[in-house]
Short mmCIF file of C-alpha atoms in Angstrom, two decimals:
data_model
loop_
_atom_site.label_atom_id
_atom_site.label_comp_id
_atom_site.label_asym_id
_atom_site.label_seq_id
_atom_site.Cartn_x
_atom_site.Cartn_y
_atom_site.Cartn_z
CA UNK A 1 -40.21 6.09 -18.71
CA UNK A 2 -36.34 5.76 -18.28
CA UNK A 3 -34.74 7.45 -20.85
CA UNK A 4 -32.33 4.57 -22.29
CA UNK A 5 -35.55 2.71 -22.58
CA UNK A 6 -37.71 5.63 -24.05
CA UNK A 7 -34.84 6.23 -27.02
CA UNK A 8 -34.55 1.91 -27.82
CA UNK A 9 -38.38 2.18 -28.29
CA UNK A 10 -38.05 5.19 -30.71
CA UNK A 11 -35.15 3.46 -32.42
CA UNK A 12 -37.12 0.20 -32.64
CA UNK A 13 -39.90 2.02 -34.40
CA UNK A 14 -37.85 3.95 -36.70
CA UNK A 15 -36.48 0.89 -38.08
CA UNK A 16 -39.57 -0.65 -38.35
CA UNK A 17 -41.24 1.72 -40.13
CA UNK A 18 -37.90 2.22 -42.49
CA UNK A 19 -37.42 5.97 -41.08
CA UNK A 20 -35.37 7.22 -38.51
CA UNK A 21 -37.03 9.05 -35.70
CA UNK A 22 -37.01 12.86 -35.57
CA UNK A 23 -35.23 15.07 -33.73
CA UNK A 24 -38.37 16.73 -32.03
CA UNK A 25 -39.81 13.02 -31.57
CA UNK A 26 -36.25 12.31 -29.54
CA UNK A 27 -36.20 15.64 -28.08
CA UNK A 28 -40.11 15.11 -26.27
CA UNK A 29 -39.13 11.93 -25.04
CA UNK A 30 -35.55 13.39 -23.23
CA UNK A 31 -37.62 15.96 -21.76
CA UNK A 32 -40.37 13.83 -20.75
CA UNK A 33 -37.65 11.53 -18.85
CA UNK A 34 -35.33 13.86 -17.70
CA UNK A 35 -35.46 14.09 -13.56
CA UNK A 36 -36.94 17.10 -12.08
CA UNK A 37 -34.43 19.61 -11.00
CA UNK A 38 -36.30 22.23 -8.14
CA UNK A 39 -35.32 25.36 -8.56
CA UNK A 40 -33.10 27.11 -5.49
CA UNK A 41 -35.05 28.82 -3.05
CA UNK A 42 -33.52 31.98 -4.11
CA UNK A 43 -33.61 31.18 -7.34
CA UNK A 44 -30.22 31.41 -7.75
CA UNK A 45 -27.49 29.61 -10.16
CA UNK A 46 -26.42 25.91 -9.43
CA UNK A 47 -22.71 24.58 -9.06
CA UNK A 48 -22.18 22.71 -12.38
CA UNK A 49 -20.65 19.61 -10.45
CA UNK A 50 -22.92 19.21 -7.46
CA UNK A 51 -25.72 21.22 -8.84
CA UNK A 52 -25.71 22.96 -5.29
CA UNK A 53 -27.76 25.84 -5.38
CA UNK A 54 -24.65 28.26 -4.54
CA UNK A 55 -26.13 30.40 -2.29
CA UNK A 56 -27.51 28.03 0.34
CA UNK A 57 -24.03 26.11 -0.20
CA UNK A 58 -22.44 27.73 2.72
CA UNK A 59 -24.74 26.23 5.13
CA UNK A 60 -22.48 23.10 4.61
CA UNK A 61 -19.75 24.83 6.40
CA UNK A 62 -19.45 25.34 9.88
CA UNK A 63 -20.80 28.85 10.37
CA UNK A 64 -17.50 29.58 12.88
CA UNK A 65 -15.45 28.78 9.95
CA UNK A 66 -16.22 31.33 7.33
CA UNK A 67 -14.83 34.24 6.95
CA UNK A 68 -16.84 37.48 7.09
CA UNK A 69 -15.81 40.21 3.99
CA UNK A 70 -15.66 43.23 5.85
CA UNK A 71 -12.42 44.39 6.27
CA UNK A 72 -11.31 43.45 2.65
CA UNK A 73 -10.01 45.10 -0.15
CA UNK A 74 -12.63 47.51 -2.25
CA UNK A 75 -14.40 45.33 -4.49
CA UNK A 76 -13.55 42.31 -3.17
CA UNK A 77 -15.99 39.56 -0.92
CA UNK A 78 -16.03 35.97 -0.19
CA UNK A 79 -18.45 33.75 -2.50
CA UNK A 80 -18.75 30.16 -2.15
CA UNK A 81 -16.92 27.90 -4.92
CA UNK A 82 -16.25 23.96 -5.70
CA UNK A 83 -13.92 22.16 -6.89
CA UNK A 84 -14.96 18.30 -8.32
CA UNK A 85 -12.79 15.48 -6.95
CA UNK A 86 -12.12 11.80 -7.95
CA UNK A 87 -15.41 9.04 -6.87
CA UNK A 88 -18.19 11.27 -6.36
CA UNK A 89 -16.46 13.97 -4.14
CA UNK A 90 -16.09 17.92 -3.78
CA UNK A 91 -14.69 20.34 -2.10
CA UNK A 92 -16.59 23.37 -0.92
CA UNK A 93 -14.55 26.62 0.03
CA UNK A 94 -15.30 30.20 0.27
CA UNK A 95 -13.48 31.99 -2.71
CA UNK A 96 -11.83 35.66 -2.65
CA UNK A 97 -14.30 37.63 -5.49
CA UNK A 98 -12.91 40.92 -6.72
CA UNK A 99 -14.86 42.54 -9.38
CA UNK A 100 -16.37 39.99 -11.01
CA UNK A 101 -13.26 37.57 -10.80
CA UNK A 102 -13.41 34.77 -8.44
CA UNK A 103 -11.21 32.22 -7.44
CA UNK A 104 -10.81 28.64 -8.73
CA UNK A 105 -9.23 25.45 -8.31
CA UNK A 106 -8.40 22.52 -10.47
CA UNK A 107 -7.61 19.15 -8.92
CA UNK A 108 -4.12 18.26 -10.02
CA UNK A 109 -3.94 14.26 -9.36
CA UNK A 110 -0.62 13.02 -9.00
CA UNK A 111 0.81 9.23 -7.63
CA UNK A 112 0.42 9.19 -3.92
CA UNK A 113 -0.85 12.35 -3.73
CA UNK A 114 -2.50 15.66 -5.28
CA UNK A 115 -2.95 19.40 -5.47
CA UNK A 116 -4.96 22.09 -6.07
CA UNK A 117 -3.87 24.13 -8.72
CA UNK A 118 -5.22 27.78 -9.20
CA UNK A 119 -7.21 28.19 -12.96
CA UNK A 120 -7.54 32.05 -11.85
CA UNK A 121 -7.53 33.86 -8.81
CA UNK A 122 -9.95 36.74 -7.96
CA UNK A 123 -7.64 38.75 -6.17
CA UNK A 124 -4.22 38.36 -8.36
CA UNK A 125 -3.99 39.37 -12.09
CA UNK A 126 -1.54 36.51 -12.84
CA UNK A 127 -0.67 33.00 -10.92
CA UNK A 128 2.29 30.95 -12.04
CA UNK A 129 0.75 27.80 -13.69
CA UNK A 130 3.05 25.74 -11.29
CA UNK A 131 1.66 27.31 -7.92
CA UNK A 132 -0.16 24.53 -6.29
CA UNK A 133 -1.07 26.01 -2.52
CA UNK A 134 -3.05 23.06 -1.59
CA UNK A 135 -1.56 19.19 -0.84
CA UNK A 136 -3.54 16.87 -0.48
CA UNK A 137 -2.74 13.49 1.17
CA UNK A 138 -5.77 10.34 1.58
CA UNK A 139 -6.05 9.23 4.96
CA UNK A 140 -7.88 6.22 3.83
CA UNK A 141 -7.40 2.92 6.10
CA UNK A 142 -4.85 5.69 8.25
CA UNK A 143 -5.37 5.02 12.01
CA UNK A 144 -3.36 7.73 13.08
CA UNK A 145 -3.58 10.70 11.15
CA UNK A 146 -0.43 12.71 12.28
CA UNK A 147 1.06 10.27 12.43
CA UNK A 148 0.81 9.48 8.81
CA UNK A 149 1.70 13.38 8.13
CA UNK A 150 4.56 13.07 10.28
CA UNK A 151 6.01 10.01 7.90
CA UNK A 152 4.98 12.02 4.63
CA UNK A 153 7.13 14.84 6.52
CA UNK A 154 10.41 13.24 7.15
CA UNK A 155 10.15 11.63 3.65
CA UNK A 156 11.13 15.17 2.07
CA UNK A 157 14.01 15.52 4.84
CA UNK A 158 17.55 14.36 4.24
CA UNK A 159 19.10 15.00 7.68
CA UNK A 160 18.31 11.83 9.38
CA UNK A 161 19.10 13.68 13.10
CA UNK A 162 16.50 16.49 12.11
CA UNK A 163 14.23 14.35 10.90
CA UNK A 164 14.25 11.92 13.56
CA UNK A 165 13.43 15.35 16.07
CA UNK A 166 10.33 16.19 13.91
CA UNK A 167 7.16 15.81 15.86
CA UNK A 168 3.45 17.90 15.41
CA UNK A 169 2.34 20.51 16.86
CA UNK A 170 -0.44 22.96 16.78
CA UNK A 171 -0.02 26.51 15.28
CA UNK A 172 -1.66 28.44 17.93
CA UNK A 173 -2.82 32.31 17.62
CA UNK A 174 -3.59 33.37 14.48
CA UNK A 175 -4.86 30.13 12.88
CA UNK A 176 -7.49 27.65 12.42
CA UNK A 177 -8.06 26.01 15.86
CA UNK A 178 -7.16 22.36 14.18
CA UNK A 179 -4.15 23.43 12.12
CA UNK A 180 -0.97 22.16 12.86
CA UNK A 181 2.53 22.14 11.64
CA UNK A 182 5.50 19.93 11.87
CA UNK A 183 8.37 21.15 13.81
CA UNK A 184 11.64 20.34 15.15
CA UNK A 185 11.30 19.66 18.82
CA UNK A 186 12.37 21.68 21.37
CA UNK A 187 15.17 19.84 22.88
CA UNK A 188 16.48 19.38 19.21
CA UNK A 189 16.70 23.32 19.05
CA UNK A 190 18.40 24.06 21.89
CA UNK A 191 20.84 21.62 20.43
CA UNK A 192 21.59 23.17 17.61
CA UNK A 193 21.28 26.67 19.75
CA UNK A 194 17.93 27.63 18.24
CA UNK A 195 15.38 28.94 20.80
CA UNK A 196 11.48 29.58 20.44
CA UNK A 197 10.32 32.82 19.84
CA UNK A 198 11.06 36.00 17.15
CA UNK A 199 14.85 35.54 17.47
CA UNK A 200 14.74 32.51 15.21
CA UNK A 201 14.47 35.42 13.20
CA UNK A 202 12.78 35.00 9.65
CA UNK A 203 13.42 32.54 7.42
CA UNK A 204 13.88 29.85 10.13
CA UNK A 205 12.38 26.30 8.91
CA UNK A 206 12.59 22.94 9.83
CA UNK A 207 10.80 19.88 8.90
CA UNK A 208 11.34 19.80 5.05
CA UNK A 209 9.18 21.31 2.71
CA UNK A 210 5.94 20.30 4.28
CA UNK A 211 7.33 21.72 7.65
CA UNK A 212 7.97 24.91 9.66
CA UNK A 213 8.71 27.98 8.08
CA UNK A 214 8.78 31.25 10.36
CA UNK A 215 8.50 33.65 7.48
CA UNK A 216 5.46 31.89 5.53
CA UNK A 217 2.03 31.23 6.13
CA UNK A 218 1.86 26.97 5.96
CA UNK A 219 0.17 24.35 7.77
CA UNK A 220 -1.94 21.02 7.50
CA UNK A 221 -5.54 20.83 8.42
CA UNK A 222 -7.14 17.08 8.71
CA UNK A 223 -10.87 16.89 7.64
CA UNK A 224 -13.26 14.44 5.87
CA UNK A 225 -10.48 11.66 5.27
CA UNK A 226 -7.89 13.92 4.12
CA UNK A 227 -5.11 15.87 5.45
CA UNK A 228 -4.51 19.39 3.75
CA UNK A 229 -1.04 20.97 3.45
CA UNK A 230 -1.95 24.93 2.93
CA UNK A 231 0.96 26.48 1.71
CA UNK A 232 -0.27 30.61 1.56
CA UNK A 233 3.15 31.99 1.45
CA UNK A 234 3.46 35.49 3.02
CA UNK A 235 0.74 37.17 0.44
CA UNK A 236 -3.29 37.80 0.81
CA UNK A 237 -4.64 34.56 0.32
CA UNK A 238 -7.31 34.18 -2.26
CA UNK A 239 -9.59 31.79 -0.13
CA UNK A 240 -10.60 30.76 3.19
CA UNK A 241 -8.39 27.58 3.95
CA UNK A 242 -10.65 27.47 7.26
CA UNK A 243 -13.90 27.10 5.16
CA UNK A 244 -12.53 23.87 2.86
CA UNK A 245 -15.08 21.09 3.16
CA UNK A 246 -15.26 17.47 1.96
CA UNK A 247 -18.61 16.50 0.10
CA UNK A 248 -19.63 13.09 -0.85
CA UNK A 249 -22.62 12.41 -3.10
CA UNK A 250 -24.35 9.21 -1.35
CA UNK A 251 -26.61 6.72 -3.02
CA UNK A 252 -29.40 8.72 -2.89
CA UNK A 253 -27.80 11.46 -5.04
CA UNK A 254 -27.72 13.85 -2.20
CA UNK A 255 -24.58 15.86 -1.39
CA UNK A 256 -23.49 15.81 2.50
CA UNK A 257 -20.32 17.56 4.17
CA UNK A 258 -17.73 14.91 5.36
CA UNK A 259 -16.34 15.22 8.82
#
């Protein structure tokens, strides 16, 4: 019995009968056509948006992209988190947890593009309520995905000669094997007699805000329609930028990872 159905019948009869129907009465017939939920095989707790069972949410991820916890601060571990987005999306990430306190986003919607905002962060005791460290930018009907991050780039830039130089690159050692940044190009530094290497010295940045900066931790990553601007700064971040993964809930009501 569906359960708009089940309560018009009650209803129906109440009215008939010139009483209205009781609250146990209503309460049988919710139960009675509320769906199933299984319980997780460890029976463990659900995500409240999904309803993921959280620990058998990391097998979403690509094993080579989560982080292990040894090697963190005492007290601290990853744990798996979400974070709801617009039309029947998530995002799945492995959170910093430091005793007791784990990380969490909000989505922070905006014009052309949004952010995630930090509600409270397992490793730090306070977080401005303007630190954003995720952009995000839709790549929907966007044929060339750098290529659209390379125009959201310059936009922020108002030296036309430096911005005309910007092109993308990847980060290399020390970062996610599909991260990238946008940089000035090399003939553009030896131009303005700036060479690759340490002796940029720190502080060095090109590109606008969503560009290079030698001295901070920032770069995009492009996965499951979107591209991601992670802007970490040169602190311990409080999540795995290399574990973020698009959901999308599909007709069936099942949850699936977006490449």
């Amino acid at each position: 019995m569906k359960l708009q159905h089940a309560f018009a019948a009650i209803t129906l009869a109440g009215l008939v009968s010139g009483c209205a129907p009781k609250a146990d009465e209503v309460a049988a017939v919710a139960e009675e056509a509320a769906p199933a939920v299984e319980a997780c095989a460890d029976d463990g707790p659900r995500f409240a948006g999904t309803g993921l069972c959280i620990g058998r949410s990391a097998n979403y991820i690509d094993p080579a992209r989560l982080a292990p916890s040894e090697g963190l601060p005492e007290g601290c571990t990853w744990e798996m988190n979400e974070t709801m987005l617009p039309g029947d999306e998530a995002l799945l990430y492995q959170a910093l947890s430091c005793n007791g306190k784990k990380t969490e986003f909000d989505f922070r919607g905006g014009a052309h593009t949004a952010t995630l905002g930090v509600k409270q962060s397992g490793f730090y005791e306070t977080v401005p309520e303007d630190h954003e460290p995720v952009r995000i930018v839709s790549l929907f009907e966007v044929t060339d995905a750098k290529a659209r991050i390379l125009d959201f780039a310059r936009e922020g830039i108002e030296n036309a000669e430096e911005a005309a130089a910007c092109e993308v690159r990847p980060v290399g050692e020390g970062a996610p094997d599909d991260a990238f940044v946008v940089d000035a190009s090399a003939a553009y530094k030896t131009k303005m007699g700036l060479t690759e290497g340490p002796e940029l010295g720190d502080g060095y940045g090109a590109c606008g805000p969503y560009g290079y900066l030698s001295d901070a931790n920032q770069y995009w990553r492009i996965t499951g329609g979107y591209a991601f601007f992670f802007d970490l700064g040169q602190d311990t971040p409080d999540f795995n930028p290399d574990s973020l993964t698009v959901m999308k809930k599909g007709e069936d009501g099942n949850w699936n990872a977006v490449p």
